[in-house]
PDB file of C-alpha atoms in Angstrom:
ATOM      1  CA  UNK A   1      16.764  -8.416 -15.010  1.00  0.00           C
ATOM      2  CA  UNK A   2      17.146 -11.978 -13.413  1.00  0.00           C
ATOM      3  CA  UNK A   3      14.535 -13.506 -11.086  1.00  0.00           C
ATOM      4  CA  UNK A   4      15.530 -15.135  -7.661  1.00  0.00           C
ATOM      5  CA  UNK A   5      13.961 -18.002  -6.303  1.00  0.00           C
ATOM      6  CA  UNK A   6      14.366 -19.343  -3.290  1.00  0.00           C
ATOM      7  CA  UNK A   7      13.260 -23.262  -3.129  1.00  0.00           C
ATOM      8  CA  UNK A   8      13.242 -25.638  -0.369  1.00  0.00           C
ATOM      9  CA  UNK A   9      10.941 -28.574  -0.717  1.00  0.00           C
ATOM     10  CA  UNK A  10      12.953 -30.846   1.888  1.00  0.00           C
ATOM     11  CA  UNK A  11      10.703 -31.654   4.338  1.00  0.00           C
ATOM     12  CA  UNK A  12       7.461 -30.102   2.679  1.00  0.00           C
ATOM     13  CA  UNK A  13       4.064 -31.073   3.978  1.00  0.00           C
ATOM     14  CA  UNK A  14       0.723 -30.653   3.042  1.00  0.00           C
ATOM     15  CA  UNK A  15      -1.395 -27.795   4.648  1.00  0.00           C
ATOM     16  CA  UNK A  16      -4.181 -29.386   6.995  1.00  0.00           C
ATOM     17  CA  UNK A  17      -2.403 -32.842   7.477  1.00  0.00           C
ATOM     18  CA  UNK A  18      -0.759 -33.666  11.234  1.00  0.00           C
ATOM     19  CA  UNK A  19       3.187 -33.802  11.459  1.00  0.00           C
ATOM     20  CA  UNK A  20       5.986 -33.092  13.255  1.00  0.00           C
ATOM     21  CA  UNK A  21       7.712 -31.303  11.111  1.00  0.00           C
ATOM     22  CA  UNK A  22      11.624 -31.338  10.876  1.00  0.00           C
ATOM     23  CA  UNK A  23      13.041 -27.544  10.994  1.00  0.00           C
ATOM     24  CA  UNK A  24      16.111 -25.556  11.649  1.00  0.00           C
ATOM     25  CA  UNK A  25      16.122 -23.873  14.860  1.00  0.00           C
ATOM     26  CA  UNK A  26      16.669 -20.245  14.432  1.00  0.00           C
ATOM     27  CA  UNK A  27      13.741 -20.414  11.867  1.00  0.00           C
ATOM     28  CA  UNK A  28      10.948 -22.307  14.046  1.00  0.00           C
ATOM     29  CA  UNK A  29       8.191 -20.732  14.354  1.00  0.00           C
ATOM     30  CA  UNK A  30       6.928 -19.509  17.787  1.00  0.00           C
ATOM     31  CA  UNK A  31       4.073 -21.572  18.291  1.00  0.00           C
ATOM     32  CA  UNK A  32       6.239 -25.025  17.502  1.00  0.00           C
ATOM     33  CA  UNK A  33       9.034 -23.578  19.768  1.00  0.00           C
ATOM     34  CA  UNK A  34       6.421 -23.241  22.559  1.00  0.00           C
ATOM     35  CA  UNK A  35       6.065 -26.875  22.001  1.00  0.00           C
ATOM     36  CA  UNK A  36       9.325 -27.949  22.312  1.00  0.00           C
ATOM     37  CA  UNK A  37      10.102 -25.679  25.409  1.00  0.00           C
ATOM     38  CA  UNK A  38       7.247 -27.198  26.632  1.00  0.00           C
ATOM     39  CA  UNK A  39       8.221 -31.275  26.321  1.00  0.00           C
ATOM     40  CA  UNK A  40       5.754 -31.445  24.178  1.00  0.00           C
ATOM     41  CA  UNK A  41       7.683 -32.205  20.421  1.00  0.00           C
ATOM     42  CA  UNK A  42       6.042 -35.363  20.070  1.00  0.00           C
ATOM     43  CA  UNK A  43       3.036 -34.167  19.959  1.00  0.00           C
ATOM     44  CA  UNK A  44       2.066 -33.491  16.281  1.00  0.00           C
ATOM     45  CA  UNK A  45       0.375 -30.514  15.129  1.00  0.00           C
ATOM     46  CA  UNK A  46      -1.542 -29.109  12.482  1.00  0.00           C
ATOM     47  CA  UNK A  47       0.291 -27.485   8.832  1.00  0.00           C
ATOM     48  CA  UNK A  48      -0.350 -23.934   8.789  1.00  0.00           C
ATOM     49  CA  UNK A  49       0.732 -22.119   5.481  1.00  0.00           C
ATOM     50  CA  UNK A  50       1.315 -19.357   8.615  1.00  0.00           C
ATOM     51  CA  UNK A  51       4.612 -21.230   9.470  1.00  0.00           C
ATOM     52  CA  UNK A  52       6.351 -20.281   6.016  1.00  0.00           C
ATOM     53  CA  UNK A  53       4.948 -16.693   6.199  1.00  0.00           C
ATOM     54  CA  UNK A  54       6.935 -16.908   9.797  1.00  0.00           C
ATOM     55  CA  UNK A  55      10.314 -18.069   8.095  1.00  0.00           C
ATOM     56  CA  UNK A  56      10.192 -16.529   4.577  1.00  0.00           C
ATOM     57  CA  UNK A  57       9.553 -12.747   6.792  1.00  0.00           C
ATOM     58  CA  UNK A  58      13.154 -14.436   8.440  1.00  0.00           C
ATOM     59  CA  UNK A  59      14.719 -15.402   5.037  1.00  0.00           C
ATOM     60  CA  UNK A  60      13.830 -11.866   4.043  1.00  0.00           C
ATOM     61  CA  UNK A  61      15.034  -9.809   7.039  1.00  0.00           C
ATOM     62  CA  UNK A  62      18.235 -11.936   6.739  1.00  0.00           C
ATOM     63  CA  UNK A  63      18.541 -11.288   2.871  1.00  0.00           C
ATOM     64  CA  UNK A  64      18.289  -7.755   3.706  1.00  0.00           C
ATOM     65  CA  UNK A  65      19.839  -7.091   6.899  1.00  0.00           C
ATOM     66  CA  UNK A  66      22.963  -9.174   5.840  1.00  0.00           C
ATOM     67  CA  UNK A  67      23.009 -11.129   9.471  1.00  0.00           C
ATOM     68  CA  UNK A  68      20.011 -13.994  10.488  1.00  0.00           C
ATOM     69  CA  UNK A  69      16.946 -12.572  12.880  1.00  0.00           C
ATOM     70  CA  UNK A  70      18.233 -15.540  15.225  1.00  0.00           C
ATOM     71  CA  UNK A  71      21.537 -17.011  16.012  1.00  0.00           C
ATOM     72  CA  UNK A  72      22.366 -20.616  15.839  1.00  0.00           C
ATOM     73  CA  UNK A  73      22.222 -20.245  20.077  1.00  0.00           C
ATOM     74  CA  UNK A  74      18.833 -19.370  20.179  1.00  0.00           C
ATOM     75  CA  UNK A  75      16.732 -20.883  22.807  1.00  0.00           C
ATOM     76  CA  UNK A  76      13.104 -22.104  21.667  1.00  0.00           C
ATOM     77  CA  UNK A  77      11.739 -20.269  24.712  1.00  0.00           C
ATOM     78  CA  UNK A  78      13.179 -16.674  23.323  1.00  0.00           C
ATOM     79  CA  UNK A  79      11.622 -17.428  19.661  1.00  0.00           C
ATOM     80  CA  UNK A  80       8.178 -18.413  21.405  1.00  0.00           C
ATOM     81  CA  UNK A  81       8.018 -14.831  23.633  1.00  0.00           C
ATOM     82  CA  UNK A  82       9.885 -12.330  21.786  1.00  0.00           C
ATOM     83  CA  UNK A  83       8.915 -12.358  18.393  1.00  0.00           C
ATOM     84  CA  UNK A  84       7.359  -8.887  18.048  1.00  0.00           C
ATOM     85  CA  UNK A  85       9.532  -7.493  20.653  1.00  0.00           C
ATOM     86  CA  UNK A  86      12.463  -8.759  18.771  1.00  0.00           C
ATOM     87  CA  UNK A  87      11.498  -7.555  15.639  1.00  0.00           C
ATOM     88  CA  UNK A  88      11.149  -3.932  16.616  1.00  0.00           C
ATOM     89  CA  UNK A  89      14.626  -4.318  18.723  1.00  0.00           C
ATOM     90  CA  UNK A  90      16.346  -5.673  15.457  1.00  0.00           C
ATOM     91  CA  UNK A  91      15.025  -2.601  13.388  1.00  0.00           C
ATOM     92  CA  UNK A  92      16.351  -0.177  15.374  1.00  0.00           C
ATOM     93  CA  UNK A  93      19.873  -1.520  15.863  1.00  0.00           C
ATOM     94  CA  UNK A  94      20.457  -1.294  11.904  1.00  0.00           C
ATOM     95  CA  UNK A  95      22.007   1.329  10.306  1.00  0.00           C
ATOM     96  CA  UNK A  96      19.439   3.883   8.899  1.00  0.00           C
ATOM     97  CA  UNK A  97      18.837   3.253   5.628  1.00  0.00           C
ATOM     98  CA  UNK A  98      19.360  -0.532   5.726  1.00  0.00           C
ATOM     99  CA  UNK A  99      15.829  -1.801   5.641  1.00  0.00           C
ATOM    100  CA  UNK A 100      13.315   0.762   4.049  1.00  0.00           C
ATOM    101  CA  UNK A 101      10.077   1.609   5.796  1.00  0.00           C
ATOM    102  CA  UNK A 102       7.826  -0.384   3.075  1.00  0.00           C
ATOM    103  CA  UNK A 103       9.779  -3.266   3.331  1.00  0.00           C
ATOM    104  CA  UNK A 104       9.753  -2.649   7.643  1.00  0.00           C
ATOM    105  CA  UNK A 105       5.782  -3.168   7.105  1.00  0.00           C
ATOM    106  CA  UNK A 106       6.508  -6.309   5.169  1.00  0.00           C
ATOM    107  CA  UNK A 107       8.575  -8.026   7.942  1.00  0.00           C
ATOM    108  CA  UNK A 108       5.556  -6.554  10.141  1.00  0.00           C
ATOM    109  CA  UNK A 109       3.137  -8.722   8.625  1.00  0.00           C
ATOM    110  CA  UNK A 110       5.137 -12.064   8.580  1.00  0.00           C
ATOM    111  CA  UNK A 111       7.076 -11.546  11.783  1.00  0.00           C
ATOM    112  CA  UNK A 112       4.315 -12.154  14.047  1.00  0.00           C
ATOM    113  CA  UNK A 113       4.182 -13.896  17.354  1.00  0.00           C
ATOM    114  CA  UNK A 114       0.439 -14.987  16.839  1.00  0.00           C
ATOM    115  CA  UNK A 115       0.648 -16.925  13.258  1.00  0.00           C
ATOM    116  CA  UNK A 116      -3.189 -15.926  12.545  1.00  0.00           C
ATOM    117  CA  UNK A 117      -2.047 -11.796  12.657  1.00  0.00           C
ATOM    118  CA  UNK A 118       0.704 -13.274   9.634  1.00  0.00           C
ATOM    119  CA  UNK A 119       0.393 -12.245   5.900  1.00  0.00           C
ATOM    120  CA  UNK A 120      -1.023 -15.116   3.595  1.00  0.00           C
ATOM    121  CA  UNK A 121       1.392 -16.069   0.653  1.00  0.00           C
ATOM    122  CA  UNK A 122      -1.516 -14.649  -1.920  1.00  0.00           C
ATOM    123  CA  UNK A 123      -1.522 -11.268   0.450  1.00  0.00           C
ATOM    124  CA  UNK A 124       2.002 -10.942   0.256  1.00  0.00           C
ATOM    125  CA  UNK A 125       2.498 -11.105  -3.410  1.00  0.00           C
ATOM    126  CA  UNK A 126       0.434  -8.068  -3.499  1.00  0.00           C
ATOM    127  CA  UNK A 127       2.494  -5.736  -1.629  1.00  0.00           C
ATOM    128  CA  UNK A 128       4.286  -3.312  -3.428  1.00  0.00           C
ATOM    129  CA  UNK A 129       7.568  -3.950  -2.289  1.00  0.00           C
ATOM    130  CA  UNK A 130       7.135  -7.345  -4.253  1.00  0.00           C
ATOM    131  CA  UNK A 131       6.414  -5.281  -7.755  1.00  0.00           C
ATOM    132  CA  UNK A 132       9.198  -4.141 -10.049  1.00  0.00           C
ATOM    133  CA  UNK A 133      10.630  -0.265 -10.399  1.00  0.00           C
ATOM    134  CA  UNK A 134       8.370  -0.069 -13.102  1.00  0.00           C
ATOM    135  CA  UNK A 135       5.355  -0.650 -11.217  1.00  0.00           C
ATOM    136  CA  UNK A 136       5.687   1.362  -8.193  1.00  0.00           C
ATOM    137  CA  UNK A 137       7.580   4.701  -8.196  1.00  0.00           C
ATOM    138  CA  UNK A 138       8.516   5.268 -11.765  1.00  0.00           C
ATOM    139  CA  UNK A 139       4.865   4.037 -12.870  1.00  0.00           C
ATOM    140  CA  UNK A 140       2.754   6.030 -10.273  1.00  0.00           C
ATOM    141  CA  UNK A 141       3.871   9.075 -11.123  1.00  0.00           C
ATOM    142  CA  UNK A 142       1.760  11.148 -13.708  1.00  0.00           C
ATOM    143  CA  UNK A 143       2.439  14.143 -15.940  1.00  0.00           C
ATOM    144  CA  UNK A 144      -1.334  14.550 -15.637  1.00  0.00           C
ATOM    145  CA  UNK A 145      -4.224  13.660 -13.843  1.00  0.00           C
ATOM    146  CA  UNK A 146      -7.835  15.037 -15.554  1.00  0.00           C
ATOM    147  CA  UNK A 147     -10.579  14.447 -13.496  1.00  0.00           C
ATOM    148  CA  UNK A 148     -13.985  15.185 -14.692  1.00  0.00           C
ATOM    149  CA  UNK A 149     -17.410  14.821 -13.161  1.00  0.00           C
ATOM    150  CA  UNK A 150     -20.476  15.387 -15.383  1.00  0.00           C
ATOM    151  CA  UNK A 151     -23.538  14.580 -12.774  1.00  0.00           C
ATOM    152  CA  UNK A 152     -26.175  16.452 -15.370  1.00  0.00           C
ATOM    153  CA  UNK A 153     -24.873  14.301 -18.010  1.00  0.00           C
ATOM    154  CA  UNK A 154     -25.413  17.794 -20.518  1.00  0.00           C
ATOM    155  CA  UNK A 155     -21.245  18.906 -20.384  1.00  0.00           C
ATOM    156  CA  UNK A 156     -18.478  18.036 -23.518  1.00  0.00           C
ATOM    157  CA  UNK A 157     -16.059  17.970 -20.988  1.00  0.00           C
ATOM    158  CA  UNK A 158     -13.475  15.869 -22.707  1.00  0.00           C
ATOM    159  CA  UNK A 159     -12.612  18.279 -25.711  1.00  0.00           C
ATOM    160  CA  UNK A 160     -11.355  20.728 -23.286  1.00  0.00           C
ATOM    161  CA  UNK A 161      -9.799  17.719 -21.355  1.00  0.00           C
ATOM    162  CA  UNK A 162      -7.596  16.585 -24.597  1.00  0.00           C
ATOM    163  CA  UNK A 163      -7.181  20.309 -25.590  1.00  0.00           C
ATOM    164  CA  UNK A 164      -5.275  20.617 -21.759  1.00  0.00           C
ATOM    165  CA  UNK A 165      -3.224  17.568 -22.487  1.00  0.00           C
ATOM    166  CA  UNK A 166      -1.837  18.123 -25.678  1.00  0.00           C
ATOM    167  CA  UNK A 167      -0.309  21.019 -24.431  1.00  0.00           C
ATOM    168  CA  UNK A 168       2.034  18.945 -21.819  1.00  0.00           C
ATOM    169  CA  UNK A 169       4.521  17.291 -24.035  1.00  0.00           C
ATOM    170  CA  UNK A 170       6.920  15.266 -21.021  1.00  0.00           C
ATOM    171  CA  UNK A 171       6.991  11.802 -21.523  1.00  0.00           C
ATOM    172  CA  UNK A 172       5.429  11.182 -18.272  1.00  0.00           C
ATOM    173  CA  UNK A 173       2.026   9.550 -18.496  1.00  0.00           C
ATOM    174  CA  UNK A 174      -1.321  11.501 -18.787  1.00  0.00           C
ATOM    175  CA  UNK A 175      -4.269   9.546 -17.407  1.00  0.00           C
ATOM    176  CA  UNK A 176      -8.675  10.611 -17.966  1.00  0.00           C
ATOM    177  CA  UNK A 177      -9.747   9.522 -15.161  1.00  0.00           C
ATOM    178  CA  UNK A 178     -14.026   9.975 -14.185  1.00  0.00           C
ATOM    179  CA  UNK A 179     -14.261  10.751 -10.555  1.00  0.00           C
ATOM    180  CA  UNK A 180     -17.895  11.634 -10.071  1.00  0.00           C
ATOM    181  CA  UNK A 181     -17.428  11.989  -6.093  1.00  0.00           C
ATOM    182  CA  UNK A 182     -14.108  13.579  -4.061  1.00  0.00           C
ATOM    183  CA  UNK A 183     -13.703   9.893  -2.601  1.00  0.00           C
ATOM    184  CA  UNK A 184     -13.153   8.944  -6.016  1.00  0.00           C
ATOM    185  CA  UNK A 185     -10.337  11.596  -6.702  1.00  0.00           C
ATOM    186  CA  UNK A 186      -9.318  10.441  -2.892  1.00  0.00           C
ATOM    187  CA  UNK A 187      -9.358   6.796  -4.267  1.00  0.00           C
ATOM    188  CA  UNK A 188      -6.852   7.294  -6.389  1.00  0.00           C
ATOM    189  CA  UNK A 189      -4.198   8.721  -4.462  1.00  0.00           C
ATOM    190  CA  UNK A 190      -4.301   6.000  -2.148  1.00  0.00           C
ATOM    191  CA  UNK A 191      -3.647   3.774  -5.077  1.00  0.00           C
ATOM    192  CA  UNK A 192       0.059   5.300  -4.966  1.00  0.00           C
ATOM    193  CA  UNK A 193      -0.339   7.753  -8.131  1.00  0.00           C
ATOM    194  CA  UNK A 194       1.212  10.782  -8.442  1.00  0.00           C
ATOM    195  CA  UNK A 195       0.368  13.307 -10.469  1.00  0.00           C
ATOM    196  CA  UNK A 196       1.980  16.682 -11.058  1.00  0.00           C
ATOM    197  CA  UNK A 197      -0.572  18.245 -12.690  1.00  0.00           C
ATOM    198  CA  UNK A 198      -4.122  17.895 -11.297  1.00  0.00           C
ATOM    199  CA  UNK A 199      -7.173  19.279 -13.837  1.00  0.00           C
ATOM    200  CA  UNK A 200     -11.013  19.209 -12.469  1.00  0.00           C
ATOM    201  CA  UNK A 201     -13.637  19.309 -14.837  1.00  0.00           C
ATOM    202  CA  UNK A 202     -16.806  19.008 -13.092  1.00  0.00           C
ATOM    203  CA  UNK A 203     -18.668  22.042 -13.488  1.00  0.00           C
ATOM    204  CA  UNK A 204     -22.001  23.130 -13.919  1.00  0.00           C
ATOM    205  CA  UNK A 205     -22.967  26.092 -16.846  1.00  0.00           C
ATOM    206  CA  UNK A 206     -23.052  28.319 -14.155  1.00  0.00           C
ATOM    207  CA  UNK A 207     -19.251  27.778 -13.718  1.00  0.00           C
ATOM    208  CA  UNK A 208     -18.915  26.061 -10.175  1.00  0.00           C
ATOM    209  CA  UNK A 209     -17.021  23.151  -9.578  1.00  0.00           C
ATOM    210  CA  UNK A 210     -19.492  20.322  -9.371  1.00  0.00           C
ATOM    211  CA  UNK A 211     -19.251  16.645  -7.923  1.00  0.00           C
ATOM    212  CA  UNK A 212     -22.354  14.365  -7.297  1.00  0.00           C
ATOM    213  CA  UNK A 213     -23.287  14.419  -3.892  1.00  0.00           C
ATOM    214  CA  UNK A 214     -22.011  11.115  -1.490  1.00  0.00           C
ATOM    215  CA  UNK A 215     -23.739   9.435   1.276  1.00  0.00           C
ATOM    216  CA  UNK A 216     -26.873   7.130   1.857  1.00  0.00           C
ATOM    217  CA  UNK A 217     -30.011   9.149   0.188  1.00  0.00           C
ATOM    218  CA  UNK A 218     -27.808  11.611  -1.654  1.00  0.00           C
ATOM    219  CA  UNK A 219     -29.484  12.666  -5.192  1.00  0.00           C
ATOM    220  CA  UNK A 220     -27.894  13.223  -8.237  1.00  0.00           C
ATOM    221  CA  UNK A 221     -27.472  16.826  -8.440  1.00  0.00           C
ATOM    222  CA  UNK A 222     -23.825  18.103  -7.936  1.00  0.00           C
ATOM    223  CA  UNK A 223     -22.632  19.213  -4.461  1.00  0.00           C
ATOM    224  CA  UNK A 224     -19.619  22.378  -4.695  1.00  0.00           C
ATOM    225  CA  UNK A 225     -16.825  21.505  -2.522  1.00  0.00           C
ATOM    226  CA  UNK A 226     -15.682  23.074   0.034  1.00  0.00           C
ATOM    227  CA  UNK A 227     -12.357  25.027   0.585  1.00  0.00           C
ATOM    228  CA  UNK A 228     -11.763  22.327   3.614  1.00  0.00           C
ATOM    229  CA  UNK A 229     -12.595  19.394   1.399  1.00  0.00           C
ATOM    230  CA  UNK A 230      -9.815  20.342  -1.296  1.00  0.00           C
ATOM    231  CA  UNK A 231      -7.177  20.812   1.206  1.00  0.00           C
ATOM    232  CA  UNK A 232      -7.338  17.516   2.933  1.00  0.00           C
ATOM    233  CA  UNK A 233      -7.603  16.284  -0.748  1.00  0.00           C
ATOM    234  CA  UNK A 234      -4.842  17.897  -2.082  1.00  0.00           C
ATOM    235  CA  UNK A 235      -2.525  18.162   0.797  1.00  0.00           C
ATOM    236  CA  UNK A 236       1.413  17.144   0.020  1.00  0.00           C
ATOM    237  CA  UNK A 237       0.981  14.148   2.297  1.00  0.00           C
ATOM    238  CA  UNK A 238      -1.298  12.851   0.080  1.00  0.00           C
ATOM    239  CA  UNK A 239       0.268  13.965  -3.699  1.00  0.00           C
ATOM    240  CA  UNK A 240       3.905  15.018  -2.688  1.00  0.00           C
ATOM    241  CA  UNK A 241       4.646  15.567  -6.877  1.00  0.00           C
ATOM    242  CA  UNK A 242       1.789  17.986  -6.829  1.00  0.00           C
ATOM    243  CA  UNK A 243       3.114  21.541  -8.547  1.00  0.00           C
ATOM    244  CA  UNK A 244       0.183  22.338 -10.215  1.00  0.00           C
ATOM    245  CA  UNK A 245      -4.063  22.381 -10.252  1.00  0.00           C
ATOM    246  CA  UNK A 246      -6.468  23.455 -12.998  1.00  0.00           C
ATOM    247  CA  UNK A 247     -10.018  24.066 -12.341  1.00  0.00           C
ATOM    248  CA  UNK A 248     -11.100  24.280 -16.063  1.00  0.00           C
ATOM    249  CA  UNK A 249     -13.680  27.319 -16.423  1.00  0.00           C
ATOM    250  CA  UNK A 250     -15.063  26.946 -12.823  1.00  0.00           C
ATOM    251  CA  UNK A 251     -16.037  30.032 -10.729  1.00  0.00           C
ATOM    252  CA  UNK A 252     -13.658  29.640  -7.955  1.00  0.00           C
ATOM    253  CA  UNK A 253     -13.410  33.273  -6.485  1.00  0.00           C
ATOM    254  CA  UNK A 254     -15.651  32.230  -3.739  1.00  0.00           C
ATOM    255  CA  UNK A 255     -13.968  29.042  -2.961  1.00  0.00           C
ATOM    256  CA  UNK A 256     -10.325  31.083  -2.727  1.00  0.00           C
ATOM    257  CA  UNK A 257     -11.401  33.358  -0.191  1.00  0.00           C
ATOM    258  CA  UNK A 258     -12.634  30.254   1.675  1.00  0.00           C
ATOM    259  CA  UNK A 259      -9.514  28.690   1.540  1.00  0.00           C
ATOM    260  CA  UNK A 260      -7.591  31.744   2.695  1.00  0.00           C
ATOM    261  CA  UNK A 261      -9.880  32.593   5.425  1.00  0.00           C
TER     262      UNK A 261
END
C-alpha cells in the first residue's frame, strides 16, 4: 500500500531559463544529443519540462522492462535519430506479457523523438495506468447501468428504475445514469465502465424506445433508434462484461426484426 517516489533534484533548473544542463548519457534527450553530436554543447538552450517527460518515459520503461532503454555505450547520434524507431524495436524484443499494452501507450507518449509530440507531467498523471486497482478495472465495472431518457418530461421513470435494481443483490455497483441522447450512453463507455447489466428507460406512452434527437437544429421530441445504432452501441468491443439488456416496457418487436434482418 506504499507509494514510490522517485526524486532527483541534482542539477534541477527552472523551465524557461537558458542552461546547459548536466545529464547522464543514456538518458539525454534527443534534441540535446543532436547538440552534442553536433559540436555544439556549449551552446545553451532553453528548459523544456519536455526533457523530463523524455527521461521519466526511460526511468519507466527501465523500471518495467528490468534492463535501461540505452546502454552506457550509447552514442548521442543514435539517441538523436532513433528514438521512435527504438522504442517500437525494444517492445517487440520483450517477452509477451512484460510491458502491458496501456502502459506501451504510456511510453508512446513520453518516448518521442520530437519533445513537442511528448506527454505534459499534468497529462500524464491522468492516464489510467497512473490510478490505483481500485480506480480502473475493479471500479469500472458495474452490476448495473440504468439509463433513462425522458425528452417529454411527462414519464416516472425512476420507480421502475429502483424497482429493477433492488432485485440485483451482487455487491457490484449499480449506477442511474440520464443519457438523453445515444452519444451520451456512448459517452460513458468510453469512460472505461462496464456494466453487466444494461436497462433503457426512455420510452414514450406508446411504448417505443425514445431518445431526444442529436445534431445542429434537432427539436426536442424523441428520435427511436435504430437496430444499427444499438449494435455499434452495444457491441463487445465496446462493453466486453455485457450479459444482459433491459428495455423496460418498450415496444421492441419492430426493432428485433431489424436487427435480425
Amino acid at each position: 500500500g506504499s507509494t514510490l517516489k522517485l526524486v532527483d533534484f541534482g542539477s534541477a533548473q527552472r523551465v524557461g531559463v537558458t542552461a546547459t544542463p548536466a545529464h547522464t548519457r543514456r538518458y539525454c534527450p534527443p534534441e540535446l544529443a543532436a547538440r552534442i553530436a553536433e559540436r555544439r554543447s556549449h551552446e545553451p538552450i532553453v528548459m523544456r519540462p519536455q526533457f523530463d517527460s523524455w527521461a521519466a518515459g526511460l526511468l519507466v520503461y527501465e523500471l518495467l522492462a528490468g534492463r535501461p532503454f540505452f546502454g552506457e555505450s550509447v552514442e548521442y547520434w543514435d539517441i538523436a535519430t532513433s528514438a521512435d524507431t527504438a522504442l517500437q524495436a525494444r517492445l517487440k524484443e520483450l517477452p509477451e506479457g512484460t510491458i502491458s499494452d496501456p502502459q506501451a501507450r504510456l511510453l508512446k507518449c513520453m518516448i518521442r523523438l520530437q519533445p513537442d509530440l511528448r506527454s505534459t507531467a499534468h497529462d500524464l498523471s491522468e492516464k489510467k495506468v497512473f490510478s490505483s486497482a481500485d480506480d480502473t478495472f475493479d471500479r469500472k465495472k458495474l452490476e448495473v447501468a440504468a439509463f433513462f431518457c425522458d425528452p417529454r418530461r411527462d414519464l416516472g421513470l425512476m420507480r421502475e428504475i429502483e424497482l429493477l435494481l433492488s432485485v440485483f443483490v451482487d455487491n457490484r455497483r449499480k449506477q442511474v445514469i440520464p443519457a438523453a441522447t445515444l452519444s451520451s450512453v456512448a459517452n460513458v463507455f468510453d469512460r472505461g465502465f462496464l456494466p453487466r447489466v444494461i436497462s433503457f428507460s426512455g420510452h414514450q406512452f406508446c411504448g417505443h424506445l425514445l431518445f431526444e434527437k442529436e445534431g445542429p437544429g434537432s427539436s426536442s421530441h424523441g428520435a427511436l433508434p435504430t437496430a444499427d445504432d444499438l449494435i455499434s452501441l452495444l457491441c463487445p468491443q465496446r462493453a466486453p462484461e455485457l450479459q444482459i439488456v433491459f428495455l423496460n416496457a418498450c415496444k421492441t418487436e419492430a426493432l428485433s426484426h431489424e436487427v435480425h434482418a
